[in-house]
């Protein structure tokens, strides 16, 4: 038994999709969430900057005494894997568990991946799939415009802009006949109604945040490090609280995001 909290971080609010899953799976765990909302997006930045930000995010969580870190960000997991896996506490990234879930889900071995530019150019998901299922055909598509749509809350089922953007990005993947799609960025689960409506029922959608949360739960259980029977709870930290914060955070988390504290990452 280990009563220290689990640390979760993302470039912004997308990682709250992992927190949502973690709270459902492990209600007795304490969670510390950090969203780097003052510096989002990471996905359009160069590798050196992404790695520096990832190290600072991990520093913050370690200073808060966490027992494990979830890098709930496709971009960090893809570009800064060696940084996050060399910390003093174990780290779960989104790439390996998500690729594994996709390999388990596919029947026709045609897997699509959507993510930020940095994620897609890194080839991270494709490399893991290639190891697990070498005969798989993998089709990756960067979708940079989807992140700001989600951050601004333009995600409603009747939102024409979201519908058209999703259709434009996913058309080449649909043409290839994929039966499984990796939502390789933790912002994308919020666009599932549009994505599912366009791709149709036969396509499995794999959420990176949820897969990482499940992997974290398995690892803690295997190492006998779960916190048991004490009642959980989540503390939220961000580097900026923009005007849309309350509304957008609630959409990601599925409930009110209370007691959020702002930290200055320049110190
Ligand atoms: N949360 C990031 C990811 O999962 C997307 C937003 C960004 O570009 O920072 O890749």
PDB file of N, CA and C in Angstrom, residues 82-167:
ATOM      1  N   UNK A  82      12.141   9.801 -23.267  1.00  0.00           N
ATOM      2  CA  UNK A  82      13.330   9.519 -22.442  1.00  0.00           C
ATOM      3  C   UNK A  82      13.414  10.466 -21.241  1.00  0.00           C
ATOM      4  N   UNK A  83      12.837  11.650 -21.350  1.00  0.00           N
ATOM      5  CA  UNK A  83      12.840  12.598 -20.217  1.00  0.00           C
ATOM      6  C   UNK A  83      11.904  12.092 -19.110  1.00  0.00           C
ATOM      7  N   UNK A  84      10.688  11.718 -19.512  1.00  0.00           N
ATOM      8  CA  UNK A  84       9.707  11.348 -18.481  1.00  0.00           C
ATOM      9  C   UNK A  84       9.992   9.979 -17.861  1.00  0.00           C
ATOM     10  N   UNK A  85      10.671   9.113 -18.622  1.00  0.00           N
ATOM     11  CA  UNK A  85      10.962   7.780 -18.070  1.00  0.00           C
ATOM     12  C   UNK A  85      12.284   7.729 -17.307  1.00  0.00           C
ATOM     13  N   UNK A  86      12.940   8.876 -17.142  1.00  0.00           N
ATOM     14  CA  UNK A  86      14.187   8.849 -16.356  1.00  0.00           C
ATOM     15  C   UNK A  86      13.999   9.590 -15.035  1.00  0.00           C
ATOM     16  N   UNK A  87      12.766   9.706 -14.579  1.00  0.00           N
ATOM     17  CA  UNK A  87      12.471  10.404 -13.333  1.00  0.00           C
ATOM     18  C   UNK A  87      12.675   9.479 -12.126  1.00  0.00           C
ATOM     19  N   UNK A  88      12.546  10.049 -10.931  1.00  0.00           N
ATOM     20  CA  UNK A  88      12.770   9.223  -9.731  1.00  0.00           C
ATOM     21  C   UNK A  88      11.545   8.376  -9.385  1.00  0.00           C
ATOM     22  N   UNK A  89      10.397   8.658 -10.028  1.00  0.00           N
ATOM     23  CA  UNK A  89       9.212   7.795  -9.822  1.00  0.00           C
ATOM     24  C   UNK A  89       8.808   7.213 -11.181  1.00  0.00           C
ATOM     25  N   UNK A  90       8.123   6.058 -11.167  1.00  0.00           N
ATOM     26  CA  UNK A  90       7.723   5.466 -12.453  1.00  0.00           C
ATOM     27  C   UNK A  90       6.757   6.363 -13.214  1.00  0.00           C
ATOM     28  N   UNK A  91       6.825   6.283 -14.533  1.00  0.00           N
ATOM     29  CA  UNK A  91       5.967   7.124 -15.374  1.00  0.00           C
ATOM     30  C   UNK A  91       5.237   6.262 -16.400  1.00  0.00           C
ATOM     31  N   UNK A  92       3.980   6.592 -16.634  1.00  0.00           N
ATOM     32  CA  UNK A  92       3.195   5.938 -17.687  1.00  0.00           C
ATOM     33  C   UNK A  92       2.965   6.968 -18.767  1.00  0.00           C
ATOM     34  N   UNK A  93       3.321   6.633 -20.007  1.00  0.00           N
ATOM     35  CA  UNK A  93       2.989   7.559 -21.097  1.00  0.00           C
ATOM     36  C   UNK A  93       1.769   7.030 -21.833  1.00  0.00           C
ATOM     37  N   UNK A  94       1.248   7.827 -22.759  1.00  0.00           N
ATOM     38  CA  UNK A  94       0.012   7.396 -23.423  1.00  0.00           C
ATOM     39  C   UNK A  94       0.273   6.487 -24.628  1.00  0.00           C
ATOM     40  N   UNK A  95       1.498   6.491 -25.163  1.00  0.00           N
ATOM     41  CA  UNK A  95       1.721   5.827 -26.451  1.00  0.00           C
ATOM     42  C   UNK A  95       1.597   4.298 -26.360  1.00  0.00           C
ATOM     43  N   UNK A  96       2.367   3.695 -25.438  1.00  0.00           N
ATOM     44  CA  UNK A  96       2.403   2.226 -25.404  1.00  0.00           C
ATOM     45  C   UNK A  96       1.027   1.624 -25.086  1.00  0.00           C
ATOM     46  N   UNK A  97       0.368   2.076 -24.004  1.00  0.00           N
ATOM     47  CA  UNK A  97      -0.940   1.457 -23.694  1.00  0.00           C
ATOM     48  C   UNK A  97      -1.989   1.690 -24.781  1.00  0.00           C
ATOM     49  N   UNK A  98      -1.917   2.853 -25.443  1.00  0.00           N
ATOM     50  CA  UNK A  98      -2.923   3.151 -26.467  1.00  0.00           C
ATOM     51  C   UNK A  98      -2.681   2.304 -27.714  1.00  0.00           C
ATOM     52  N   UNK A  99      -1.408   2.187 -28.110  1.00  0.00           N
ATOM     53  CA  UNK A  99      -1.079   1.358 -29.277  1.00  0.00           C
ATOM     54  C   UNK A  99      -1.464  -0.097 -29.009  1.00  0.00           C
ATOM     55  N   UNK A 100      -1.211  -0.561 -27.791  1.00  0.00           N
ATOM     56  CA  UNK A 100      -1.558  -1.936 -27.417  1.00  0.00           C
ATOM     57  C   UNK A 100      -3.080  -2.146 -27.516  1.00  0.00           C
ATOM     58  N   UNK A 101      -3.849  -1.190 -27.006  1.00  0.00           N
ATOM     59  CA  UNK A 101      -5.321  -1.315 -27.058  1.00  0.00           C
ATOM     60  C   UNK A 101      -5.803  -1.327 -28.515  1.00  0.00           C
ATOM     61  N   UNK A 102      -5.145  -0.553 -29.376  1.00  0.00           N
ATOM     62  CA  UNK A 102      -5.542  -0.513 -30.794  1.00  0.00           C
ATOM     63  C   UNK A 102      -5.250  -1.848 -31.469  1.00  0.00           C
ATOM     64  N   UNK A 103      -4.104  -2.426 -31.149  1.00  0.00           N
ATOM     65  CA  UNK A 103      -3.725  -3.718 -31.733  1.00  0.00           C
ATOM     66  C   UNK A 103      -4.715  -4.800 -31.284  1.00  0.00           C
ATOM     67  N   UNK A 104      -5.154  -4.713 -30.037  1.00  0.00           N
ATOM     68  CA  UNK A 104      -6.137  -5.679 -29.545  1.00  0.00           C
ATOM     69  C   UNK A 104      -7.504  -5.481 -30.218  1.00  0.00           C
ATOM     70  N   UNK A 105      -7.818  -4.244 -30.591  1.00  0.00           N
ATOM     71  CA  UNK A 105      -9.158  -3.950 -31.131  1.00  0.00           C
ATOM     72  C   UNK A 105      -9.281  -4.242 -32.628  1.00  0.00           C
ATOM     73  N   UNK A 106      -8.192  -4.093 -33.379  1.00  0.00           N
ATOM     74  CA  UNK A 106      -8.326  -4.175 -34.841  1.00  0.00           C
ATOM     75  C   UNK A 106      -8.578  -5.605 -35.310  1.00  0.00           C
ATOM     76  N   UNK A 107      -9.414  -5.706 -36.339  1.00  0.00           N
ATOM     77  CA  UNK A 107      -9.658  -7.016 -36.953  1.00  0.00           C
ATOM     78  C   UNK A 107      -9.048  -7.044 -38.354  1.00  0.00           C
ATOM     79  N   UNK A 108      -9.183  -5.924 -39.071  1.00  0.00           N
ATOM     80  CA  UNK A 108      -8.626  -5.928 -40.435  1.00  0.00           C
ATOM     81  C   UNK A 108      -7.187  -5.403 -40.484  1.00  0.00           C
ATOM     82  N   UNK A 109      -6.622  -5.103 -39.325  1.00  0.00           N
ATOM     83  CA  UNK A 109      -5.214  -4.666 -39.192  1.00  0.00           C
ATOM     84  C   UNK A 109      -4.928  -3.358 -39.925  1.00  0.00           C
ATOM     85  N   UNK A 110      -5.950  -2.532 -40.062  1.00  0.00           N
ATOM     86  CA  UNK A 110      -5.753  -1.197 -40.625  1.00  0.00           C
ATOM     87  C   UNK A 110      -6.063  -0.192 -39.523  1.00  0.00           C
ATOM     88  N   UNK A 111      -5.015   0.471 -39.028  1.00  0.00           N
ATOM     89  CA  UNK A 111      -5.160   1.339 -37.853  1.00  0.00           C
ATOM     90  C   UNK A 111      -4.840   2.781 -38.242  1.00  0.00           C
ATOM     91  N   UNK A 112      -5.736   3.690 -37.894  1.00  0.00           N
ATOM     92  CA  UNK A 112      -5.494   5.116 -38.119  1.00  0.00           C
ATOM     93  C   UNK A 112      -5.021   5.771 -36.820  1.00  0.00           C
ATOM     94  N   UNK A 113      -4.246   6.842 -36.969  1.00  0.00           N
ATOM     95  CA  UNK A 113      -3.762   7.600 -35.802  1.00  0.00           C
ATOM     96  C   UNK A 113      -4.005   9.080 -36.091  1.00  0.00           C
ATOM     97  N   UNK A 114      -4.603   9.787 -35.127  1.00  0.00           N
ATOM     98  CA  UNK A 114      -4.661  11.245 -35.249  1.00  0.00           C
ATOM     99  C   UNK A 114      -3.984  11.857 -34.019  1.00  0.00           C
ATOM    100  N   UNK A 115      -3.289  12.953 -34.235  1.00  0.00           N
ATOM    101  CA  UNK A 115      -2.569  13.599 -33.137  1.00  0.00           C
ATOM    102  C   UNK A 115      -2.081  14.976 -33.564  1.00  0.00           C
ATOM    103  N   UNK A 116      -1.256  15.561 -32.726  1.00  0.00           N
ATOM    104  CA  UNK A 116      -0.673  16.858 -33.083  1.00  0.00           C
ATOM    105  C   UNK A 116       0.429  16.630 -34.131  1.00  0.00           C
ATOM    106  N   UNK A 117       0.926  17.738 -34.693  1.00  0.00           N
ATOM    107  CA  UNK A 117       1.998  17.632 -35.692  1.00  0.00           C
ATOM    108  C   UNK A 117       3.224  16.951 -35.078  1.00  0.00           C
ATOM    109  N   UNK A 118       3.597  17.353 -33.873  1.00  0.00           N
ATOM    110  CA  UNK A 118       4.793  16.782 -33.235  1.00  0.00           C
ATOM    111  C   UNK A 118       4.614  15.278 -33.009  1.00  0.00           C
ATOM    112  N   UNK A 119       3.434  14.880 -32.594  1.00  0.00           N
ATOM    113  CA  UNK A 119       3.164  13.455 -32.349  1.00  0.00           C
ATOM    114  C   UNK A 119       3.266  12.655 -33.638  1.00  0.00           C
ATOM    115  N   UNK A 120       2.599  13.129 -34.683  1.00  0.00           N
ATOM    116  CA  UNK A 120       2.579  12.371 -35.943  1.00  0.00           C
ATOM    117  C   UNK A 120       3.985  12.317 -36.544  1.00  0.00           C
ATOM    118  N   UNK A 121       4.723  13.436 -36.522  1.00  0.00           N
ATOM    119  CA  UNK A 121       6.069  13.435 -37.115  1.00  0.00           C
ATOM    120  C   UNK A 121       7.039  12.552 -36.334  1.00  0.00           C
ATOM    121  N   UNK A 122       6.781  12.345 -35.053  1.00  0.00           N
ATOM    122  CA  UNK A 122       7.677  11.491 -34.260  1.00  0.00           C
ATOM    123  C   UNK A 122       7.546  10.012 -34.651  1.00  0.00           C
ATOM    124  N   UNK A 123       6.406   9.634 -35.215  1.00  0.00           N
ATOM    125  CA  UNK A 123       6.178   8.229 -35.586  1.00  0.00           C
ATOM    126  C   UNK A 123       6.028   7.306 -34.373  1.00  0.00           C
ATOM    127  N   UNK A 124       5.767   7.875 -33.200  1.00  0.00           N
ATOM    128  CA  UNK A 124       5.786   7.089 -31.957  1.00  0.00           C
ATOM    129  C   UNK A 124       4.772   5.936 -31.941  1.00  0.00           C
ATOM    130  N   UNK A 125       3.519   6.231 -32.225  1.00  0.00           N
ATOM    131  CA  UNK A 125       2.486   5.183 -32.167  1.00  0.00           C
ATOM    132  C   UNK A 125       2.778   4.102 -33.219  1.00  0.00           C
ATOM    133  N   UNK A 126       3.176   4.544 -34.415  1.00  0.00           N
ATOM    134  CA  UNK A 126       3.434   3.588 -35.497  1.00  0.00           C
ATOM    135  C   UNK A 126       4.556   2.628 -35.109  1.00  0.00           C
ATOM    136  N   UNK A 127       5.596   3.142 -34.405  1.00  0.00           N
ATOM    137  CA  UNK A 127       6.719   2.282 -34.016  1.00  0.00           C
ATOM    138  C   UNK A 127       6.268   1.183 -33.052  1.00  0.00           C
ATOM    139  N   UNK A 128       5.431   1.560 -32.081  1.00  0.00           N
ATOM    140  CA  UNK A 128       4.970   0.548 -31.110  1.00  0.00           C
ATOM    141  C   UNK A 128       4.062  -0.466 -31.803  1.00  0.00           C
ATOM    142  N   UNK A 129       3.174   0.015 -32.668  1.00  0.00           N
ATOM    143  CA  UNK A 129       2.276  -0.912 -33.395  1.00  0.00           C
ATOM    144  C   UNK A 129       3.113  -1.875 -34.236  1.00  0.00           C
ATOM    145  N   UNK A 130       4.156  -1.349 -34.859  1.00  0.00           N
ATOM    146  CA  UNK A 130       5.011  -2.185 -35.708  1.00  0.00           C
ATOM    147  C   UNK A 130       5.657  -3.321 -34.894  1.00  0.00           C
ATOM    148  N   UNK A 131       6.016  -3.029 -33.661  1.00  0.00           N
ATOM    149  CA  UNK A 131       6.603  -4.080 -32.810  1.00  0.00           C
ATOM    150  C   UNK A 131       5.556  -5.113 -32.412  1.00  0.00           C
ATOM    151  N   UNK A 132       4.335  -4.640 -32.114  1.00  0.00           N
ATOM    152  CA  UNK A 132       3.299  -5.541 -31.597  1.00  0.00           C
ATOM    153  C   UNK A 132       2.604  -6.331 -32.705  1.00  0.00           C
ATOM    154  N   UNK A 133       2.456  -5.699 -33.872  1.00  0.00           N
ATOM    155  CA  UNK A 133       1.708  -6.315 -34.974  1.00  0.00           C
ATOM    156  C   UNK A 133       2.351  -5.860 -36.295  1.00  0.00           C
ATOM    157  N   UNK A 134       3.463  -6.487 -36.662  1.00  0.00           N
ATOM    158  CA  UNK A 134       4.240  -5.986 -37.809  1.00  0.00           C
ATOM    159  C   UNK A 134       3.444  -5.935 -39.115  1.00  0.00           C
ATOM    160  N   UNK A 135       2.439  -6.803 -39.251  1.00  0.00           N
ATOM    161  CA  UNK A 135       1.688  -6.804 -40.517  1.00  0.00           C
ATOM    162  C   UNK A 135       0.604  -5.713 -40.581  1.00  0.00           C
ATOM    163  N   UNK A 136       0.453  -4.934 -39.511  1.00  0.00           N
ATOM    164  CA  UNK A 136      -0.578  -3.877 -39.512  1.00  0.00           C
ATOM    165  C   UNK A 136      -0.234  -2.779 -40.521  1.00  0.00           C
ATOM    166  N   UNK A 137      -1.287  -2.227 -41.123  1.00  0.00           N
ATOM    167  CA  UNK A 137      -1.109  -1.033 -41.964  1.00  0.00           C
ATOM    168  C   UNK A 137      -1.513   0.161 -41.110  1.00  0.00           C
ATOM    169  N   UNK A 138      -0.619   1.154 -41.038  1.00  0.00           N
ATOM    170  CA  UNK A 138      -0.858   2.290 -40.141  1.00  0.00           C
ATOM    171  C   UNK A 138      -0.952   3.573 -40.963  1.00  0.00           C
ATOM    172  N   UNK A 139      -1.980   4.353 -40.700  1.00  0.00           N
ATOM    173  CA  UNK A 139      -2.181   5.614 -41.418  1.00  0.00           C
ATOM    174  C   UNK A 139      -2.296   6.732 -40.395  1.00  0.00           C
ATOM    175  N   UNK A 140      -1.359   7.687 -40.458  1.00  0.00           N
ATOM    176  CA  UNK A 140      -1.347   8.757 -39.454  1.00  0.00           C
ATOM    177  C   UNK A 140      -1.707  10.102 -40.089  1.00  0.00           C
ATOM    178  N   UNK A 141      -2.425  10.889 -39.319  1.00  0.00           N
ATOM    179  CA  UNK A 141      -2.876  12.201 -39.814  1.00  0.00           C
ATOM    180  C   UNK A 141      -2.724  13.245 -38.709  1.00  0.00           C
ATOM    181  N   UNK A 142      -1.952  14.282 -38.957  1.00  0.00           N
ATOM    182  CA  UNK A 142      -1.881  15.359 -37.969  1.00  0.00           C
ATOM    183  C   UNK A 142      -3.139  16.228 -38.080  1.00  0.00           C
ATOM    184  N   UNK A 143      -3.647  16.671 -36.939  1.00  0.00           N
ATOM    185  CA  UNK A 143      -4.908  17.430 -36.921  1.00  0.00           C
ATOM    186  C   UNK A 143      -4.744  18.691 -36.055  1.00  0.00           C
ATOM    187  N   UNK A 144      -3.867  19.614 -36.437  1.00  0.00           N
ATOM    188  CA  UNK A 144      -3.576  20.743 -35.553  1.00  0.00           C
ATOM    189  C   UNK A 144      -4.785  21.620 -35.215  1.00  0.00           C
ATOM    190  N   UNK A 145      -5.744  21.718 -36.128  1.00  0.00           N
ATOM    191  CA  UNK A 145      -6.878  22.621 -35.868  1.00  0.00           C
ATOM    192  C   UNK A 145      -7.863  22.069 -34.837  1.00  0.00           C
ATOM    193  N   UNK A 146      -7.782  20.779 -34.556  1.00  0.00           N
ATOM    194  CA  UNK A 146      -8.766  20.215 -33.615  1.00  0.00           C
ATOM    195  C   UNK A 146      -8.500  20.645 -32.174  1.00  0.00           C
ATOM    196  N   UNK A 147      -7.207  20.888 -31.826  1.00  0.00           N
ATOM    197  CA  UNK A 147      -6.899  21.269 -30.441  1.00  0.00           C
ATOM    198  C   UNK A 147      -7.557  22.611 -30.073  1.00  0.00           C
ATOM    199  N   UNK A 148      -7.353  23.684 -30.872  1.00  0.00           N
ATOM    200  CA  UNK A 148      -8.032  24.939 -30.496  1.00  0.00           C
ATOM    201  C   UNK A 148      -9.551  24.852 -30.537  1.00  0.00           C
ATOM    202  N   UNK A 149     -10.106  24.021 -31.401  1.00  0.00           N
ATOM    203  CA  UNK A 149     -11.576  23.864 -31.401  1.00  0.00           C
ATOM    204  C   UNK A 149     -12.043  23.344 -30.046  1.00  0.00           C
ATOM    205  N   UNK A 150     -11.322  22.332 -29.547  1.00  0.00           N
ATOM    206  CA  UNK A 150     -11.696  21.744 -28.246  1.00  0.00           C
ATOM    207  C   UNK A 150     -11.465  22.745 -27.124  1.00  0.00           C
ATOM    208  N   UNK A 151     -10.280  23.412 -27.139  1.00  0.00           N
ATOM    209  CA  UNK A 151      -9.956  24.376 -26.061  1.00  0.00           C
ATOM    210  C   UNK A 151     -10.981  25.509 -26.006  1.00  0.00           C
ATOM    211  N   UNK A 152     -11.596  25.827 -27.159  1.00  0.00           N
ATOM    212  CA  UNK A 152     -12.593  26.895 -27.184  1.00  0.00           C
ATOM    213  C   UNK A 152     -14.017  26.388 -27.013  1.00  0.00           C
ATOM    214  N   UNK A 153     -14.148  25.090 -26.831  1.00  0.00           N
ATOM    215  CA  UNK A 153     -15.478  24.521 -26.585  1.00  0.00           C
ATOM    216  C   UNK A 153     -16.339  24.413 -27.838  1.00  0.00           C
ATOM    217  N   UNK A 154     -15.718  24.445 -29.029  1.00  0.00           N
ATOM    218  CA  UNK A 154     -16.495  24.309 -30.273  1.00  0.00           C
ATOM    219  C   UNK A 154     -16.629  22.832 -30.613  1.00  0.00           C
ATOM    220  N   UNK A 155     -17.391  22.121 -29.804  1.00  0.00           N
ATOM    221  CA  UNK A 155     -17.425  20.666 -29.932  1.00  0.00           C
ATOM    222  C   UNK A 155     -18.838  20.097 -29.998  1.00  0.00           C
ATOM    223  N   UNK A 156     -19.846  20.936 -29.822  1.00  0.00           N
ATOM    224  CA  UNK A 156     -21.236  20.456 -29.761  1.00  0.00           C
ATOM    225  C   UNK A 156     -21.610  19.650 -31.003  1.00  0.00           C
ATOM    226  N   UNK A 157     -22.565  18.733 -30.816  1.00  0.00           N
ATOM    227  CA  UNK A 157     -22.935  17.864 -31.934  1.00  0.00           C
ATOM    228  C   UNK A 157     -23.494  18.645 -33.122  1.00  0.00           C
ATOM    229  N   UNK A 158     -24.032  19.866 -32.862  1.00  0.00           N
ATOM    230  CA  UNK A 158     -24.551  20.668 -33.967  1.00  0.00           C
ATOM    231  C   UNK A 158     -23.526  21.698 -34.455  1.00  0.00           C
ATOM    232  N   UNK A 159     -22.269  21.565 -34.006  1.00  0.00           N
ATOM    233  CA  UNK A 159     -21.248  22.548 -34.406  1.00  0.00           C
ATOM    234  C   UNK A 159     -20.721  22.194 -35.806  1.00  0.00           C
ATOM    235  N   UNK A 160     -21.047  23.064 -36.778  1.00  0.00           N
ATOM    236  CA  UNK A 160     -20.690  22.818 -38.184  1.00  0.00           C
ATOM    237  C   UNK A 160     -19.181  22.848 -38.405  1.00  0.00           C
ATOM    238  N   UNK A 161     -18.497  23.756 -37.661  1.00  0.00           N
ATOM    239  CA  UNK A 161     -17.050  23.903 -37.862  1.00  0.00           C
ATOM    240  C   UNK A 161     -16.350  22.616 -37.415  1.00  0.00           C
ATOM    241  N   UNK A 162     -16.744  22.128 -36.242  1.00  0.00           N
ATOM    242  CA  UNK A 162     -16.144  20.889 -35.734  1.00  0.00           C
ATOM    243  C   UNK A 162     -16.432  19.736 -36.695  1.00  0.00           C
ATOM    244  N   UNK A 163     -17.647  19.655 -37.176  1.00  0.00           N
ATOM    245  CA  UNK A 163     -18.016  18.553 -38.085  1.00  0.00           C
ATOM    246  C   UNK A 163     -17.167  18.587 -39.359  1.00  0.00           C
ATOM    247  N   UNK A 164     -17.055  19.794 -39.947  1.00  0.00           N
ATOM    248  CA  UNK A 164     -16.298  19.908 -41.201  1.00  0.00           C
ATOM    249  C   UNK A 164     -14.808  19.649 -40.994  1.00  0.00           C
ATOM    250  N   UNK A 165     -14.268  20.144 -39.866  1.00  0.00           N
ATOM    251  CA  UNK A 165     -12.836  19.934 -39.595  1.00  0.00           C
ATOM    252  C   UNK A 165     -12.549  18.441 -39.421  1.00  0.00           C
ATOM    253  N   UNK A 166     -13.403  17.766 -38.657  1.00  0.00           N
ATOM    254  CA  UNK A 166     -13.222  16.319 -38.443  1.00  0.00           C
ATOM    255  C   UNK A 166     -13.302  15.584 -39.776  1.00  0.00           C
ATOM    256  N   UNK A 167     -14.282  15.929 -40.599  1.00  0.00           N
ATOM    257  CA  UNK A 167     -14.444  15.235 -41.882  1.00  0.00           C
ATOM    258  C   UNK A 167     -13.232  15.457 -42.782  1.00  0.00           C
TER     259      UNK A 167
END
